[in-house]
Amino acid sequence: MYKIGLQLYSIKEETERDFFGALKKVADIGYDGVEFAGYFNTPAMDLKNALNQYGLEAAGSHIGIDLLTSALPSVIEYSKTIGDPFIICPWLPENMRDSKESCKRTAQLLTDIGRECNKNGIQFGYHNHDFEFRTIGDNLIFDLLFENSDPEAVKIELDTSWVEYTGYKSVDIIDKYGSRCICLHIKDMKSWEERVNTEVGCGVMDFKGIIAAGKKYGVKWYTVEQEEFERPLFESIEVSCKNLKHLLA
């Protein structure tokens, strides 16, 4: 019922060097799916065949706002071909979220993108970093973006580590937005002082509480992400996969 994905940015050096070889290693470790951070000029049918061969599911694709606005039909077609259920905007430039007015304009743009994705059977979402938890006046940028966008068109991929990094609680955000959260990024931190990434379950994040909240609202994809490593990449992501399976059990 609950699936474990890997955001491939975690092993970007390996995917850049040998995309399909990295996918096979991720599958062999035991991940259910992968979230893409680039396709490395791979034809969609070739990627679909590789996913089928390795027994992996597409668990989303991070697509920059420039491509979403300039080439959305081709982005959607690629996602449909590989069987990807989610297209996620991973970032916004400052001029798209530096005032209430710009946040509202961006919320409408995200709504338009999301509605087009919905027409094609794909859910569209937005992935946060830390800047969304800064305030403009009395409002969080996060709330300005989501309260001014269509809840059916713009879903949330909540990066729990970035939420906690800013001092907010992921569980509170999940409770506020409920089933609008379609997937959770599971990324641990060694300590609240250092706030350096470590393997899932080896740090200070309260993933038991976060996962309980996710289950309450029907989240199915729990996606591991790690950006800083003290051991070999594949060894780290294997530890995270095993620990997350235990937490989800």
mmCIF file of C-alpha atoms in Angstrom:
data_model
loop_
_atom_site.group_PDB
_atom_site.id
_atom_site.type_symbol
_atom_site.label_atom_id
_atom_site.label_comp_id
_atom_site.label_asym_id
_atom_site.label_seq_id
_atom_site.Cartn_x
_atom_site.Cartn_y
_atom_site.Cartn_z
ATOM 1 C CA MET A 1 0.000 0.000 0.000
ATOM 2 C CA TYR A 2 2.892 2.369 0.765
ATOM 3 C CA LYS A 3 5.692 2.786 -1.727
ATOM 4 C CA ILE A 4 9.284 3.882 -1.286
ATOM 5 C CA GLY A 5 10.878 6.043 -3.949
ATOM 6 C CA LEU A 6 14.303 7.548 -4.429
ATOM 7 C CA GLN A 7 14.776 11.080 -5.699
ATOM 8 C CA LEU A 8 17.545 10.451 -8.198
ATOM 9 C CA TYR A 9 19.186 13.788 -7.453
ATOM 10 C CA SER A 10 20.545 11.906 -4.436
ATOM 11 C CA ILE A 11 22.833 9.918 -6.740
ATOM 12 C CA LYS A 12 23.217 12.493 -9.492
ATOM 13 C CA GLU A 13 26.876 11.656 -10.100
ATOM 14 C CA GLU A 14 25.920 8.059 -10.851
ATOM 15 C CA THR A 15 22.893 8.849 -13.017
ATOM 16 C CA GLU A 16 24.987 11.285 -15.061
ATOM 17 C CA ARG A 17 27.664 8.616 -15.553
ATOM 18 C CA ASP A 18 25.459 5.568 -16.201
ATOM 19 C CA PHE A 19 21.725 6.307 -16.054
ATOM 20 C CA PHE A 20 20.396 2.790 -16.642
ATOM 21 C CA GLY A 21 23.112 1.171 -14.522
ATOM 22 C CA ALA A 22 22.152 3.441 -11.617
ATOM 23 C CA LEU A 23 18.463 2.593 -12.057
ATOM 24 C CA LYS A 24 19.244 -1.127 -11.872
ATOM 25 C CA LYS A 25 21.243 -0.670 -8.659
ATOM 26 C CA VAL A 26 18.373 1.301 -7.104
ATOM 27 C CA ALA A 27 15.974 -1.497 -8.036
ATOM 28 C CA ASP A 28 18.308 -4.162 -6.657
ATOM 29 C CA ILE A 29 18.461 -2.300 -3.332
ATOM 30 C CA GLY A 30 14.688 -2.631 -3.028
ATOM 31 C CA TYR A 31 13.157 0.712 -3.965
ATOM 32 C CA ASP A 32 9.681 0.607 -5.502
ATOM 33 C CA GLY A 33 10.231 3.583 -7.749
ATOM 34 C CA VAL A 34 12.333 6.579 -8.694
ATOM 35 C CA GLU A 35 11.656 10.280 -8.946
ATOM 36 C CA PHE A 36 13.518 11.854 -11.828
ATOM 37 C CA ALA A 37 15.792 14.888 -11.748
ATOM 38 C CA GLY A 38 16.508 14.895 -15.473
ATOM 39 C CA TYR A 39 16.284 12.244 -18.203
ATOM 40 C CA PHE A 40 19.764 12.673 -19.736
ATOM 41 C CA ASN A 41 18.366 12.859 -23.286
ATOM 42 C CA THR A 42 16.924 9.359 -22.941
ATOM 43 C CA PRO A 43 14.075 8.558 -25.346
ATOM 44 C CA ALA A 44 10.870 8.006 -23.386
ATOM 45 C CA MET A 45 10.256 4.484 -24.704
ATOM 46 C CA ASP A 46 13.803 3.427 -23.801
ATOM 47 C CA LEU A 47 13.263 4.672 -20.252
ATOM 48 C CA LYS A 48 9.870 2.987 -20.029
ATOM 49 C CA ASN A 49 11.417 -0.309 -21.127
ATOM 50 C CA ALA A 50 14.227 0.028 -18.582
ATOM 51 C CA LEU A 51 11.768 0.725 -15.755
ATOM 52 C CA ASN A 52 9.758 -2.335 -16.759
ATOM 53 C CA GLN A 53 12.888 -4.467 -16.985
ATOM 54 C CA TYR A 54 14.089 -3.440 -13.519
ATOM 55 C CA GLY A 55 10.669 -3.559 -11.877
ATOM 56 C CA LEU A 56 10.664 0.134 -11.000
ATOM 57 C CA GLU A 57 7.788 2.611 -11.133
ATOM 58 C CA ALA A 58 8.055 6.251 -12.101
ATOM 59 C CA ALA A 59 7.341 8.145 -8.885
ATOM 60 C CA GLY A 60 7.381 11.684 -10.249
ATOM 61 C CA SER A 61 9.598 14.007 -12.239
ATOM 62 C CA HIS A 62 11.083 17.319 -11.156
ATOM 63 C CA ILE A 63 10.665 19.713 -14.063
ATOM 64 C CA GLY A 64 11.855 23.328 -13.913
ATOM 65 C CA ILE A 65 9.397 26.179 -14.284
ATOM 66 C CA ASP A 66 11.045 27.280 -17.561
ATOM 67 C CA LEU A 67 10.232 23.961 -19.234
ATOM 68 C CA LEU A 68 6.793 23.865 -17.654
ATOM 69 C CA THR A 69 5.960 27.185 -19.259
ATOM 70 C CA SER A 70 7.749 26.711 -22.597
ATOM 71 C CA ALA A 71 7.336 23.012 -23.386
ATOM 72 C CA LEU A 72 4.487 21.644 -21.262
ATOM 73 C CA PRO A 73 2.903 19.465 -23.998
ATOM 74 C CA SER A 74 6.156 17.576 -24.585
ATOM 75 C CA VAL A 75 6.789 17.271 -20.830
ATOM 76 C CA ILE A 76 3.321 15.768 -20.393
ATOM 77 C CA GLU A 77 3.775 13.407 -23.336
ATOM 78 C CA TYR A 78 7.069 12.128 -21.935
ATOM 79 C CA SER A 79 5.484 11.542 -18.531
ATOM 80 C CA LYS A 80 2.561 9.694 -20.087
ATOM 81 C CA THR A 81 4.893 7.453 -22.063
ATOM 82 C CA ILE A 82 6.926 6.376 -19.022
ATOM 83 C CA GLY A 83 3.796 6.001 -16.881
ATOM 84 C CA ASP A 84 4.697 8.811 -14.506
ATOM 85 C CA PRO A 85 1.792 9.914 -12.280
ATOM 86 C CA PHE A 86 3.350 13.185 -11.053
ATOM 87 C CA ILE A 87 4.985 16.251 -12.559
ATOM 88 C CA ILE A 88 6.562 18.362 -9.837
ATOM 89 C CA CYS A 89 7.859 21.922 -9.989
ATOM 90 C CA PRO A 90 10.928 21.866 -7.725
ATOM 91 C CA TRP A 91 11.856 25.548 -7.460
ATOM 92 C CA LEU A 92 10.805 29.116 -8.150
ATOM 93 C CA PRO A 93 13.088 32.059 -8.959
ATOM 94 C CA GLU A 94 12.935 34.931 -6.512
ATOM 95 C CA ASN A 95 10.955 37.224 -8.792
ATOM 96 C CA MET A 96 8.081 34.719 -8.744
ATOM 97 C CA ARG A 97 7.715 34.791 -4.940
ATOM 98 C CA ASP A 98 9.094 38.115 -3.668
ATOM 99 C CA SER A 99 5.739 39.815 -2.929
ATOM 100 C CA LYS A 100 2.116 38.924 -2.295
ATOM 101 C CA GLU A 101 1.273 39.967 -5.825
ATOM 102 C CA SER A 102 4.007 37.856 -7.411
ATOM 103 C CA CYS A 103 3.011 34.855 -5.272
ATOM 104 C CA LYS A 104 -0.603 35.221 -6.407
ATOM 105 C CA ARG A 105 0.460 35.459 -10.062
ATOM 106 C CA THR A 106 2.619 32.390 -9.602
ATOM 107 C CA ALA A 107 -0.227 30.533 -7.908
ATOM 108 C CA GLN A 108 -2.384 31.203 -10.967
ATOM 109 C CA LEU A 109 0.398 30.045 -13.305
ATOM 110 C CA LEU A 110 0.791 26.832 -11.276
ATOM 111 C CA THR A 111 -2.978 26.358 -11.438
ATOM 112 C CA ASP A 112 -2.944 26.684 -15.234
ATOM 113 C CA ILE A 113 -0.103 24.152 -15.500
ATOM 114 C CA GLY A 114 -1.839 21.784 -13.103
ATOM 115 C CA ARG A 115 -5.142 21.905 -14.947
ATOM 116 C CA GLU A 116 -3.415 20.993 -18.189
ATOM 117 C CA CYS A 117 -1.664 18.098 -16.455
ATOM 118 C CA ASN A 118 -4.988 16.951 -14.986
ATOM 119 C CA LYS A 119 -6.543 16.867 -18.457
ATOM 120 C CA ASN A 120 -3.905 14.296 -19.332
ATOM 121 C CA GLY A 121 -4.332 12.147 -16.236
ATOM 122 C CA ILE A 122 -1.270 13.478 -14.407
ATOM 123 C CA GLN A 123 -1.159 15.188 -11.029
ATOM 124 C CA PHE A 124 0.891 18.352 -10.764
ATOM 125 C CA GLY A 125 2.609 19.402 -7.572
ATOM 126 C CA TYR A 126 5.060 21.835 -6.077
ATOM 127 C CA HIS A 127 8.092 20.890 -3.968
ATOM 128 C CA ASN A 128 9.210 23.276 -1.243
ATOM 129 C CA HIS A 129 12.620 24.329 -0.007
ATOM 130 C CA ASP A 130 13.192 26.666 2.948
ATOM 131 C CA PHE A 131 12.307 30.011 1.354
ATOM 132 C CA GLU A 132 8.586 29.170 1.229
ATOM 133 C CA PHE A 133 8.581 29.384 5.023
ATOM 134 C CA ARG A 134 9.638 33.004 5.071
ATOM 135 C CA THR A 135 6.909 35.554 5.599
ATOM 136 C CA ILE A 136 5.611 38.355 3.431
ATOM 137 C CA GLY A 137 3.634 40.546 5.781
ATOM 138 C CA ASP A 138 1.619 38.125 7.910
ATOM 139 C CA ASN A 139 1.697 35.290 5.389
ATOM 140 C CA LEU A 140 4.066 32.438 4.693
ATOM 141 C CA ILE A 141 5.092 32.262 1.041
ATOM 142 C CA PHE A 142 4.031 28.600 1.212
ATOM 143 C CA ASP A 143 0.486 29.587 2.182
ATOM 144 C CA LEU A 144 0.329 32.369 -0.401
ATOM 145 C CA LEU A 145 1.176 29.867 -3.129
ATOM 146 C CA PHE A 146 -1.203 27.139 -2.040
ATOM 147 C CA GLU A 147 -4.104 29.203 -0.724
ATOM 148 C CA ASN A 148 -4.254 31.105 -4.019
ATOM 149 C CA SER A 149 -4.017 28.061 -6.292
ATOM 150 C CA ASP A 150 -6.654 25.483 -7.180
ATOM 151 C CA PRO A 151 -6.409 22.576 -4.683
ATOM 152 C CA GLU A 152 -7.384 20.121 -7.403
ATOM 153 C CA ALA A 153 -4.742 21.392 -9.818
ATOM 154 C CA VAL A 154 -1.774 22.082 -7.536
ATOM 155 C CA LYS A 155 -0.792 19.401 -5.052
ATOM 156 C CA ILE A 156 2.017 19.349 -2.497
ATOM 157 C CA GLU A 157 5.197 17.320 -2.470
ATOM 158 C CA LEU A 158 6.314 18.224 1.036
ATOM 159 C CA ASP A 159 10.033 18.194 1.681
ATOM 160 C CA THR A 160 9.865 17.422 5.377
ATOM 161 C CA SER A 161 13.514 18.179 6.045
ATOM 162 C CA TRP A 162 13.306 21.709 4.667
ATOM 163 C CA VAL A 163 10.155 22.320 6.715
ATOM 164 C CA GLU A 164 11.883 21.255 9.939
ATOM 165 C CA TYR A 165 15.046 23.140 8.939
ATOM 166 C CA THR A 166 13.054 26.373 9.185
ATOM 167 C CA GLY A 167 11.617 25.531 12.619
ATOM 168 C CA TYR A 168 8.140 24.549 11.445
ATOM 169 C CA LYS A 169 6.665 21.077 11.911
ATOM 170 C CA SER A 170 5.888 18.842 8.953
ATOM 171 C CA VAL A 171 2.974 17.252 10.796
ATOM 172 C CA ASP A 172 1.335 20.667 11.179
ATOM 173 C CA ILE A 173 1.657 21.363 7.448
ATOM 174 C CA ILE A 174 0.320 17.922 6.548
ATOM 175 C CA ASP A 175 -2.616 18.372 8.925
ATOM 176 C CA LYS A 176 -3.375 21.807 7.479
ATOM 177 C CA TYR A 177 -3.380 20.712 3.828
ATOM 178 C CA GLY A 178 -4.516 17.113 4.318
ATOM 179 C CA SER A 179 -4.972 15.008 1.203
ATOM 180 C CA ARG A 180 -3.489 17.789 -0.917
ATOM 181 C CA CYS A 181 -0.121 16.265 0.100
ATOM 182 C CA ILE A 182 0.407 13.591 -2.534
ATOM 183 C CA CYS A 183 3.932 12.529 -1.604
ATOM 184 C CA LEU A 184 6.504 13.216 1.088
ATOM 185 C CA HIS A 185 10.231 13.720 0.764
ATOM 186 C CA ILE A 186 11.918 11.800 3.546
ATOM 187 C CA LYS A 187 15.313 13.345 4.294
ATOM 188 C CA ASP A 188 17.034 13.107 7.669
ATOM 189 C CA MET A 189 19.393 15.466 9.537
ATOM 190 C CA LYS A 190 22.269 14.480 11.829
ATOM 191 C CA SER A 191 21.423 17.092 14.445
ATOM 192 C CA TRP A 192 19.416 20.274 14.872
ATOM 193 C CA GLU A 193 22.682 22.183 15.291
ATOM 194 C CA GLU A 194 24.501 20.891 12.185
ATOM 195 C CA ARG A 195 21.410 20.218 10.042
ATOM 196 C CA VAL A 196 23.533 18.062 7.721
ATOM 197 C CA ASN A 197 21.836 15.264 5.763
ATOM 198 C CA THR A 198 22.228 11.687 6.915
ATOM 199 C CA GLU A 199 20.564 8.358 6.183
ATOM 200 C CA VAL A 200 16.850 8.062 6.983
ATOM 201 C CA GLY A 201 16.419 6.847 10.538
ATOM 202 C CA CYS A 202 19.958 7.817 11.572
ATOM 203 C CA GLY A 203 19.190 11.409 12.493
ATOM 204 C CA VAL A 204 16.799 13.578 14.469
ATOM 205 C CA MET A 205 13.734 13.801 12.235
ATOM 206 C CA ASP A 206 10.519 12.416 13.768
ATOM 207 C CA PHE A 207 9.582 10.206 10.862
ATOM 208 C CA LYS A 208 7.222 8.076 12.939
ATOM 209 C CA GLY A 209 4.996 11.107 13.464
ATOM 210 C CA ILE A 210 5.428 12.349 9.898
ATOM 211 C CA ILE A 211 4.594 8.961 8.393
ATOM 212 C CA ALA A 212 1.577 8.570 10.684
ATOM 213 C CA ALA A 213 0.290 11.932 9.425
ATOM 214 C CA GLY A 214 0.971 10.924 5.827
ATOM 215 C CA LYS A 215 -0.919 7.672 6.232
ATOM 216 C CA LYS A 216 -3.849 9.537 7.777
ATOM 217 C CA TYR A 217 -4.293 11.538 4.574
ATOM 218 C CA GLY A 218 -3.588 8.765 2.089
ATOM 219 C CA VAL A 219 0.000 9.527 1.090
ATOM 220 C CA LYS A 220 1.321 6.518 -0.834
ATOM 221 C CA TRP A 221 4.783 7.632 -1.965
ATOM 222 C CA TYR A 222 7.523 8.240 0.597
ATOM 223 C CA THR A 223 10.559 9.391 -1.345
ATOM 224 C CA VAL A 224 14.074 9.298 0.057
ATOM 225 C CA GLU A 225 16.355 12.214 -0.697
ATOM 226 C CA GLN A 226 19.885 12.835 0.524
ATOM 227 C CA GLU A 227 22.309 15.531 -0.564
ATOM 228 C CA GLU A 228 25.288 15.048 1.779
ATOM 229 C CA PHE A 229 27.093 11.752 2.353
ATOM 230 C CA GLU A 230 29.712 10.294 4.679
ATOM 231 C CA ARG A 231 29.688 6.834 3.089
ATOM 232 C CA PRO A 232 29.372 5.545 -0.495
ATOM 233 C CA LEU A 233 26.189 6.685 -2.250
ATOM 234 C CA PHE A 234 24.594 3.294 -2.818
ATOM 235 C CA GLU A 235 25.443 2.138 0.685
ATOM 236 C CA SER A 236 23.707 5.217 2.096
ATOM 237 C CA ILE A 237 20.560 4.858 0.040
ATOM 238 C CA GLU A 238 20.368 1.164 0.976
ATOM 239 C CA VAL A 239 20.447 2.065 4.685
ATOM 240 C CA SER A 240 17.693 4.631 4.091
ATOM 241 C CA CYS A 241 15.565 2.145 2.179
ATOM 242 C CA LYS A 242 15.814 -0.513 4.882
ATOM 243 C CA ASN A 243 15.105 1.948 7.679
ATOM 244 C CA LEU A 244 12.159 3.499 5.860
ATOM 245 C CA LYS A 245 10.641 0.073 5.202
ATOM 246 C CA HIS A 246 10.804 -0.547 8.955
ATOM 247 C CA LEU A 247 9.189 2.808 9.697
ATOM 248 C CA LEU A 248 6.378 2.159 7.215
ATOM 249 C CA ALA A 249 5.647 -1.341 8.490
#
